[in-house]
Tab-separated table of C-alpha atoms in Angstrom:
chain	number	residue	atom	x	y	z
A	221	UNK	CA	10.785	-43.190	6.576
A	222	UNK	CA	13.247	-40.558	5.812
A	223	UNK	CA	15.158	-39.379	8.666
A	224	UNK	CA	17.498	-37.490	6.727
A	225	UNK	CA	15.263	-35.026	4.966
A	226	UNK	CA	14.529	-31.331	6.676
A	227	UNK	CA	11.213	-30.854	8.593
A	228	UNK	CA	9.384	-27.891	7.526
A	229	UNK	CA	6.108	-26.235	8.362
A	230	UNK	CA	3.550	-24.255	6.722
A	231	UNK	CA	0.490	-22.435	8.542
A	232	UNK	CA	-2.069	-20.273	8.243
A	233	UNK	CA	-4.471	-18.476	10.244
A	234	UNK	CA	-4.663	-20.365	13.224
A	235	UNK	CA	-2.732	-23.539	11.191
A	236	UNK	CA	0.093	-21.530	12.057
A	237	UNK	CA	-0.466	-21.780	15.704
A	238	UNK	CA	-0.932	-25.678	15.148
A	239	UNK	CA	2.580	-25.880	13.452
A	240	UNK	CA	4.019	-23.863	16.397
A	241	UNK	CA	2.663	-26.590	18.865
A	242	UNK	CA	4.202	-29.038	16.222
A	243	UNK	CA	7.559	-27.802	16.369
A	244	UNK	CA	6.911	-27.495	20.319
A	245	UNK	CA	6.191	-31.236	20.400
A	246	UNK	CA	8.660	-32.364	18.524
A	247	UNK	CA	11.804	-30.712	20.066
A	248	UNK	CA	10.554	-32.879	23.233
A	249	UNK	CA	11.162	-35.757	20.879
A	250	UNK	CA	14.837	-34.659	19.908
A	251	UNK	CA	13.226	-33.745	16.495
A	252	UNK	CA	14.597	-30.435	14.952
A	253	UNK	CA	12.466	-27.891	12.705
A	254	UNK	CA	14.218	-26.953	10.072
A	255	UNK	CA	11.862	-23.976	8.978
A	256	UNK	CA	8.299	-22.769	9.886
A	257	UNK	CA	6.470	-20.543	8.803
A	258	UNK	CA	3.231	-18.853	9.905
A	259	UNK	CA	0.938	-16.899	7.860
A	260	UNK	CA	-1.630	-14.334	9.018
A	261	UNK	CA	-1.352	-16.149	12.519
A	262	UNK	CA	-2.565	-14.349	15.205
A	263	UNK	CA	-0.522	-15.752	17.814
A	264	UNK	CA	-2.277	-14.820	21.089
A	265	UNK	CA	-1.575	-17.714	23.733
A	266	UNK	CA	1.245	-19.602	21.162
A	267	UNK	CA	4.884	-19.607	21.415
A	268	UNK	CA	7.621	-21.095	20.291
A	269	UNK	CA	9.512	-22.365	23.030
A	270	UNK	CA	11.999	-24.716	20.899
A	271	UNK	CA	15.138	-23.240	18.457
A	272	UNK	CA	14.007	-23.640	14.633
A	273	UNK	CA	16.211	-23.110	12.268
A	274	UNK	CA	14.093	-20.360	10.381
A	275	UNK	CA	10.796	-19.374	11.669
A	276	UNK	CA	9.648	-16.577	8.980
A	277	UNK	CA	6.129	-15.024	9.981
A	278	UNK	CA	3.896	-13.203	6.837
A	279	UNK	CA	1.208	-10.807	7.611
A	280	UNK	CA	0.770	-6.701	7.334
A	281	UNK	CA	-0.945	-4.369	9.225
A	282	UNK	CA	-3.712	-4.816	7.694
A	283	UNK	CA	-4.710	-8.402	8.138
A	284	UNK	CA	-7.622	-8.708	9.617
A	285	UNK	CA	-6.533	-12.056	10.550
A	286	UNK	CA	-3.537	-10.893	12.703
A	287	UNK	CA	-5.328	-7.513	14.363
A	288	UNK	CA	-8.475	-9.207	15.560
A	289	UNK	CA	-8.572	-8.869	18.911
A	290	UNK	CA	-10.439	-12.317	19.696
């Protein structure tokens, strides 16, 4: 309905590795993501394999979200 307005995505946890596959899926469309960002993602097995125009990732060293090893 609005093809003029910026696509942006939010995620956390392992919402963050759903908007990767988003932005993934739509570049194959000709869709462009204008920012995403991922928050306490632990990306094991998820990457970005499209440009975004500002992919900001949030997490510390102590997250237990990011550092588990599962």
């Amino acid at each position: 309905d609005n093809p003029d307005e910026p696509i942006r995505l939010i995620g956390h946890s392992h919402g963050g590795n759903v908007a990767i596959m988003i932005s993934n899926i739509l570049a194959e469309e000709d869709m462009f993501v204008d920012t995403l960002i991922t928050i306490a993602t632990p990306v094991r097995g998820y990457q970005l394999e499209t440009y975004v125009g500002q992919h900001i990732q949030v997490y510390n060293n102590f997250d237990i979200v990011q550092n588990s090893p599962k």
